[in-house]
mmCIF file of C-alpha atoms and ligand atoms in Angstrom:
data_model
loop_
_atom_site.group_PDB
_atom_site.id
_atom_site.type_symbol
_atom_site.label_atom_id
_atom_site.label_comp_id
_atom_site.label_asym_id
_atom_site.label_seq_id
_atom_site.Cartn_x
_atom_site.Cartn_y
_atom_site.Cartn_z
ATOM 1 C CA UNK A 1 102.960 80.395 63.990
ATOM 2 C CA UNK A 2 104.598 82.006 67.074
ATOM 3 C CA UNK A 3 104.638 85.719 66.879
ATOM 4 C CA UNK A 4 108.119 87.146 67.325
ATOM 5 C CA UNK A 5 108.807 89.996 69.808
ATOM 6 C CA UNK A 6 109.206 92.430 66.964
ATOM 7 C CA UNK A 7 105.840 91.370 65.509
ATOM 8 C CA UNK A 8 104.194 91.801 68.799
ATOM 9 C CA UNK A 9 105.658 95.212 69.313
ATOM 10 C CA UNK A 10 104.537 96.269 65.868
ATOM 11 C CA UNK A 11 101.018 94.873 66.397
ATOM 12 C CA UNK A 12 100.560 96.479 69.862
ATOM 13 C CA UNK A 13 102.065 99.799 69.038
ATOM 14 C CA UNK A 14 99.977 100.167 65.881
ATOM 15 C CA UNK A 15 96.891 99.680 67.942
ATOM 16 C CA UNK A 16 97.767 102.274 70.537
ATOM 17 C CA UNK A 17 96.160 105.758 70.273
ATOM 18 C CA UNK A 18 98.786 108.454 69.524
ATOM 19 C CA UNK A 19 98.203 110.051 72.939
ATOM 20 C CA UNK A 20 99.577 106.983 74.632
ATOM 21 C CA UNK A 21 103.175 106.334 75.102
ATOM 22 C CA UNK A 22 104.336 102.689 75.473
ATOM 23 C CA UNK A 23 106.874 101.806 78.087
ATOM 24 C CA UNK A 24 108.389 98.420 77.495
ATOM 25 C CA UNK A 25 108.944 96.845 80.913
ATOM 26 C CA UNK A 26 112.178 94.858 80.680
ATOM 27 C CA UNK A 27 112.698 93.684 84.217
ATOM 28 C CA UNK A 28 114.186 90.104 83.992
ATOM 29 C CA UNK A 29 114.513 90.650 80.246
ATOM 30 C CA UNK A 30 117.959 90.340 78.604
ATOM 31 C CA UNK A 31 120.030 93.002 77.023
ATOM 32 C CA UNK A 32 119.695 91.158 73.709
ATOM 33 C CA UNK A 33 115.967 91.310 73.926
ATOM 34 C CA UNK A 34 116.145 95.029 74.848
ATOM 35 C CA UNK A 35 118.010 95.484 71.612
ATOM 36 C CA UNK A 36 115.408 93.574 69.650
ATOM 37 C CA UNK A 37 112.783 95.869 71.070
ATOM 38 C CA UNK A 38 114.885 98.935 70.315
ATOM 39 C CA UNK A 39 115.316 97.774 66.733
ATOM 40 C CA UNK A 40 111.512 97.458 66.547
ATOM 41 C CA UNK A 41 111.194 101.103 67.469
ATOM 42 C CA UNK A 42 110.878 101.132 71.259
ATOM 43 C CA UNK A 43 112.646 103.959 72.978
ATOM 44 C CA UNK A 44 110.998 103.950 76.405
ATOM 45 C CA UNK A 45 112.119 101.252 78.777
ATOM 46 C CA UNK A 46 110.774 100.455 82.333
ATOM 47 C CA UNK A 47 112.705 98.763 85.051
ATOM 48 C CA UNK A 48 111.919 98.203 88.728
ATOM 49 C CA UNK A 49 115.414 97.747 90.146
ATOM 50 C CA UNK A 50 118.268 100.269 90.179
ATOM 51 C CA UNK A 51 121.042 97.665 90.159
ATOM 52 C CA UNK A 52 119.627 95.589 87.308
ATOM 53 C CA UNK A 53 119.222 98.742 85.322
ATOM 54 C CA UNK A 54 122.733 99.862 85.956
ATOM 55 C CA UNK A 55 124.037 96.608 84.659
ATOM 56 C CA UNK A 56 121.942 96.938 81.495
ATOM 57 C CA UNK A 57 122.717 100.525 80.795
ATOM 58 C CA UNK A 58 126.450 99.679 80.960
ATOM 59 C CA UNK A 59 125.863 97.237 78.126
ATOM 60 C CA UNK A 60 123.659 99.632 76.104
ATOM 61 C CA UNK A 61 125.738 102.761 75.857
ATOM 62 C CA UNK A 62 125.732 102.641 72.181
ATOM 63 C CA UNK A 63 121.954 103.409 72.280
ATOM 64 C CA UNK A 64 121.954 106.928 73.720
ATOM 65 C CA UNK A 65 118.347 107.905 72.890
ATOM 66 C CA UNK A 66 116.710 105.401 75.196
ATOM 67 C CA UNK A 67 114.499 106.940 77.932
ATOM 68 C CA UNK A 68 114.632 105.015 81.138
ATOM 69 C CA UNK A 69 111.673 104.774 83.470
ATOM 70 C CA UNK A 70 111.804 103.575 87.055
ATOM 71 C CA UNK A 71 108.582 101.852 87.946
ATOM 72 C CA UNK A 72 109.392 99.992 91.116
ATOM 73 C CA UNK A 73 109.717 101.065 94.758
ATOM 74 C CA UNK A 74 112.844 103.066 95.369
ATOM 75 C CA UNK A 75 114.792 102.307 98.503
ATOM 76 C CA UNK A 76 116.355 105.087 100.363
ATOM 77 C CA UNK A 77 119.976 104.055 99.762
ATOM 78 C CA UNK A 78 119.451 103.900 95.956
ATOM 79 C CA UNK A 79 117.953 107.351 95.511
ATOM 80 C CA UNK A 80 121.149 109.049 94.247
ATOM 81 C CA UNK A 81 121.784 106.300 91.736
ATOM 82 C CA UNK A 82 118.162 106.424 90.544
ATOM 83 C CA UNK A 83 118.366 110.092 90.022
ATOM 84 C CA UNK A 84 121.354 109.595 87.667
ATOM 85 C CA UNK A 85 119.915 106.610 85.847
ATOM 86 C CA UNK A 86 116.310 107.534 85.084
ATOM 87 C CA UNK A 87 114.668 110.347 83.229
ATOM 88 C CA UNK A 88 111.360 109.329 84.746
ATOM 89 C CA UNK A 89 110.411 108.025 88.152
ATOM 90 C CA UNK A 90 106.885 106.717 88.122
ATOM 91 C CA UNK A 91 106.985 105.198 91.644
ATOM 92 C CA UNK A 92 107.397 108.209 93.951
ATOM 93 C CA UNK A 93 105.317 106.765 96.758
ATOM 94 C CA UNK A 94 105.806 108.870 99.820
ATOM 95 C CA UNK A 95 106.374 112.437 100.968
ATOM 96 C CA UNK A 96 109.668 111.416 102.516
ATOM 97 C CA UNK A 97 110.938 110.067 99.108
ATOM 98 C CA UNK A 98 109.640 113.165 97.358
ATOM 99 C CA UNK A 99 111.431 115.501 99.834
ATOM 100 C CA UNK A 100 114.713 113.567 99.521
ATOM 101 C CA UNK A 101 114.545 113.681 95.627
ATOM 102 C CA UNK A 102 113.814 117.354 95.938
ATOM 103 C CA UNK A 103 116.972 118.004 97.922
ATOM 104 C CA UNK A 104 119.089 115.890 95.628
ATOM 105 C CA UNK A 105 117.631 117.454 92.545
ATOM 106 C CA UNK A 106 118.904 120.764 93.757
ATOM 107 C CA UNK A 107 122.289 119.424 94.712
ATOM 108 C CA UNK A 108 122.758 117.765 91.226
ATOM 109 C CA UNK A 109 120.833 120.477 89.339
ATOM 110 C CA UNK A 110 118.929 117.705 87.652
ATOM 111 C CA UNK A 111 115.415 116.610 88.090
ATOM 112 C CA UNK A 112 113.693 113.578 86.461
ATOM 113 C CA UNK A 113 109.957 113.705 85.634
ATOM 114 C CA UNK A 114 107.932 112.252 88.473
ATOM 115 C CA UNK A 115 104.691 110.546 88.956
ATOM 116 C CA UNK A 116 103.030 110.172 92.312
ATOM 117 C CA UNK A 117 102.023 106.565 93.000
ATOM 118 C CA UNK A 118 98.497 106.349 94.340
ATOM 119 C CA UNK A 119 96.316 103.518 95.672
ATOM 120 C CA UNK A 120 92.706 104.206 94.843
ATOM 121 C CA UNK A 121 91.654 101.104 96.831
ATOM 122 C CA UNK A 122 93.391 99.965 100.010
ATOM 123 C CA UNK A 123 96.137 97.466 99.105
ATOM 124 C CA UNK A 124 98.624 96.137 101.702
ATOM 125 C CA UNK A 125 100.780 94.696 98.846
ATOM 126 C CA UNK A 126 101.530 98.112 97.313
ATOM 127 C CA UNK A 127 103.257 101.222 98.086
ATOM 128 C CA UNK A 128 101.815 104.634 97.440
ATOM 129 C CA UNK A 129 99.405 107.212 98.793
ATOM 130 C CA UNK A 130 95.828 106.581 99.541
ATOM 131 C CA UNK A 131 93.606 109.359 98.219
ATOM 132 C CA UNK A 132 93.009 111.253 101.518
ATOM 133 C CA UNK A 133 96.717 110.912 102.397
ATOM 134 C CA UNK A 134 97.754 112.339 99.055
ATOM 135 C CA UNK A 135 95.304 115.190 99.342
ATOM 136 C CA UNK A 136 96.650 116.086 102.789
ATOM 137 C CA UNK A 137 100.294 116.003 101.468
ATOM 138 C CA UNK A 138 99.648 118.235 98.427
ATOM 139 C CA UNK A 139 100.664 121.398 100.011
ATOM 140 C CA UNK A 140 104.126 119.951 101.052
ATOM 141 C CA UNK A 141 104.591 118.238 97.708
ATOM 142 C CA UNK A 142 103.981 121.621 96.101
ATOM 143 C CA UNK A 143 106.843 122.995 98.124
ATOM 144 C CA UNK A 144 109.206 120.577 96.500
ATOM 145 C CA UNK A 145 110.126 123.244 93.885
ATOM 146 C CA UNK A 146 112.944 121.326 92.364
ATOM 147 C CA UNK A 147 110.749 118.345 91.363
ATOM 148 C CA UNK A 148 108.962 118.044 88.072
ATOM 149 C CA UNK A 149 105.770 116.445 89.275
ATOM 150 C CA UNK A 150 104.025 115.589 85.983
ATOM 151 C CA UNK A 151 101.496 112.838 86.724
ATOM 152 C CA UNK A 152 99.992 110.010 88.774
ATOM 153 C CA UNK A 153 100.743 106.360 88.608
ATOM 154 C CA UNK A 154 98.549 103.511 89.752
ATOM 155 C CA UNK A 155 98.437 99.702 89.844
ATOM 156 C CA UNK A 156 95.060 98.287 90.658
ATOM 157 C CA UNK A 157 94.896 95.565 93.354
ATOM 158 C CA UNK A 158 94.942 91.920 92.157
ATOM 159 C CA UNK A 159 91.724 90.111 91.602
ATOM 160 C CA UNK A 160 89.406 92.892 90.461
ATOM 161 C CA UNK A 161 86.956 92.364 87.591
ATOM 162 C CA UNK A 162 87.069 94.559 84.588
ATOM 163 C CA UNK A 163 84.457 96.971 85.877
ATOM 164 C CA UNK A 164 86.302 97.403 89.209
ATOM 165 C CA UNK A 165 89.526 97.898 87.392
ATOM 166 C CA UNK A 166 88.149 100.420 85.031
ATOM 167 C CA UNK A 167 86.717 102.305 88.164
ATOM 168 C CA UNK A 168 90.201 102.508 89.639
ATOM 169 C CA UNK A 169 91.616 103.999 86.469
ATOM 170 C CA UNK A 170 88.756 106.521 86.181
ATOM 171 C CA UNK A 171 89.200 107.559 89.811
ATOM 172 C CA UNK A 172 92.885 108.072 89.127
ATOM 173 C CA UNK A 173 92.000 110.326 86.191
ATOM 174 C CA UNK A 174 89.500 112.284 88.355
ATOM 175 C CA UNK A 175 92.105 112.650 91.147
ATOM 176 C CA UNK A 176 94.639 114.035 88.649
ATOM 177 C CA UNK A 177 92.073 116.473 87.380
ATOM 178 C CA UNK A 178 91.171 117.539 90.905
ATOM 179 C CA UNK A 179 94.892 118.179 91.681
ATOM 180 C CA UNK A 180 95.261 120.244 88.505
ATOM 181 C CA UNK A 181 92.363 122.435 89.694
ATOM 182 C CA UNK A 182 94.050 123.332 92.970
ATOM 183 C CA UNK A 183 96.246 126.342 93.337
ATOM 184 C CA UNK A 184 99.356 124.261 93.776
ATOM 185 C CA UNK A 185 101.142 125.461 90.729
ATOM 186 C CA UNK A 186 104.070 123.003 91.081
ATOM 187 C CA UNK A 187 101.716 120.021 90.778
ATOM 188 C CA UNK A 188 101.157 119.215 87.097
ATOM 189 C CA UNK A 189 99.356 115.949 86.805
ATOM 190 C CA UNK A 190 98.678 115.775 83.065
ATOM 191 C CA UNK A 191 100.285 112.350 82.721
ATOM 192 C CA UNK A 192 98.534 109.198 83.810
ATOM 193 C CA UNK A 193 100.849 106.096 84.088
ATOM 194 C CA UNK A 194 98.404 103.187 84.288
ATOM 195 C CA UNK A 195 97.792 99.978 82.487
ATOM 196 C CA UNK A 196 99.724 96.803 82.297
ATOM 197 C CA UNK A 197 99.506 93.658 80.114
ATOM 198 C CA UNK A 198 96.111 92.494 81.450
ATOM 199 C CA UNK A 199 94.344 95.855 81.725
ATOM 200 C CA UNK A 200 95.932 98.394 79.418
ATOM 201 C CA UNK A 201 92.878 98.768 77.155
ATOM 202 C CA UNK A 202 90.836 99.661 80.192
ATOM 203 C CA UNK A 203 93.429 102.142 81.322
ATOM 204 C CA UNK A 204 93.473 103.718 77.856
ATOM 205 C CA UNK A 205 89.772 104.097 77.873
ATOM 206 C CA UNK A 206 90.111 105.994 81.210
ATOM 207 C CA UNK A 207 92.706 108.386 79.840
ATOM 208 C CA UNK A 208 96.114 106.662 80.341
ATOM 209 C CA UNK A 209 99.050 108.517 78.721
ATOM 210 C CA UNK A 210 101.613 105.904 79.588
ATOM 211 C CA UNK A 211 101.070 102.184 79.499
ATOM 212 C CA UNK A 212 103.689 99.808 81.042
ATOM 213 C CA UNK A 213 103.805 96.510 79.288
ATOM 214 C CA UNK A 214 105.918 93.558 80.040
ATOM 215 C CA UNK A 215 104.487 90.143 79.497
ATOM 216 C CA UNK A 216 102.392 90.936 76.345
ATOM 217 C CA UNK A 217 105.636 91.985 74.615
ATOM 218 C CA UNK A 218 108.249 89.575 76.025
ATOM 219 C CA UNK A 219 106.268 86.687 77.396
ATOM 220 C CA UNK A 220 105.879 85.477 80.951
ATOM 221 C CA UNK A 221 108.554 86.140 83.479
ATOM 222 C CA UNK A 222 110.150 83.420 85.452
ATOM 223 C CA UNK A 223 109.230 84.255 89.066
HETATM 224 C C1 LIG B 1 106.062 94.427 86.091
HETATM 225 C C2 LIG B 1 105.456 95.777 86.006
HETATM 226 C C3 LIG B 1 104.690 96.148 84.834
HETATM 227 C C4 LIG B 1 104.506 95.197 83.656
HETATM 228 O O1 LIG B 1 103.635 94.279 83.973
HETATM 229 P P1 LIG B 1 103.090 93.172 82.879
HETATM 230 O O2 LIG B 1 101.975 92.520 83.554
HETATM 231 O O3 LIG B 1 104.247 92.256 82.576
HETATM 232 O O4 LIG B 1 102.734 94.008 81.672
HETATM 233 C C5 LIG B 1 104.119 97.346 84.867
HETATM 234 N N1 LIG B 1 104.198 98.218 85.886
HETATM 235 C C6 LIG B 1 104.847 97.838 86.988
HETATM 236 C C7 LIG B 1 104.878 98.805 88.133
HETATM 237 C C8 LIG B 1 105.475 96.653 87.115
HETATM 238 O O5 LIG B 1 106.107 96.304 88.194
#
């Protein structure tokens, strides 16, 4: 028998530790399916495009207790919209973007929670800071006093085996810990946004506090 989306959600959420918050990644997923997930108890939804999210939010105004998470690269011309649409931005991937968000957060007196996206291994296909680049930007990030920097986000490169993937997650956890031990009081990195459909159990074993799941909940996407 084919498992329904509600059944999948129930099975997966009941197996998650309480310390882990599930983000249902609904890029390319219809509004009807989002409603199904909502009815099954999901309140955190992740999207990677500002415009797609805007269209969905317009159709979901009757569900005010959704928390929206931006998990994709944010283009410069969409920053203002993103600030208004999302309570969390997991994909802050450059100092330039952080500074822009900081300025706008002051202007709008509103600041989403932010994760800094890191690349533990070099990966030309991904945005984000390498470890040494991030460390050298910490002082300036700490100056972004209007930002709520609350965690690190990572996506391992494609094609790693489980041990290599686990190592990426563990190093992300260590980096977060290292940042917490600095004197940069504005940098709170207690949240670890890591783990997708294929690797979330590894991420959880390395201390993930958010997992971002799409395909295991909604099936394969069409791209
Ligand atoms: C698409 C996406 C996910 C979900 O991936 P699945 O493999 O479908 O679970 C998680 N995080 C980010 C940043 C994504 O772009």
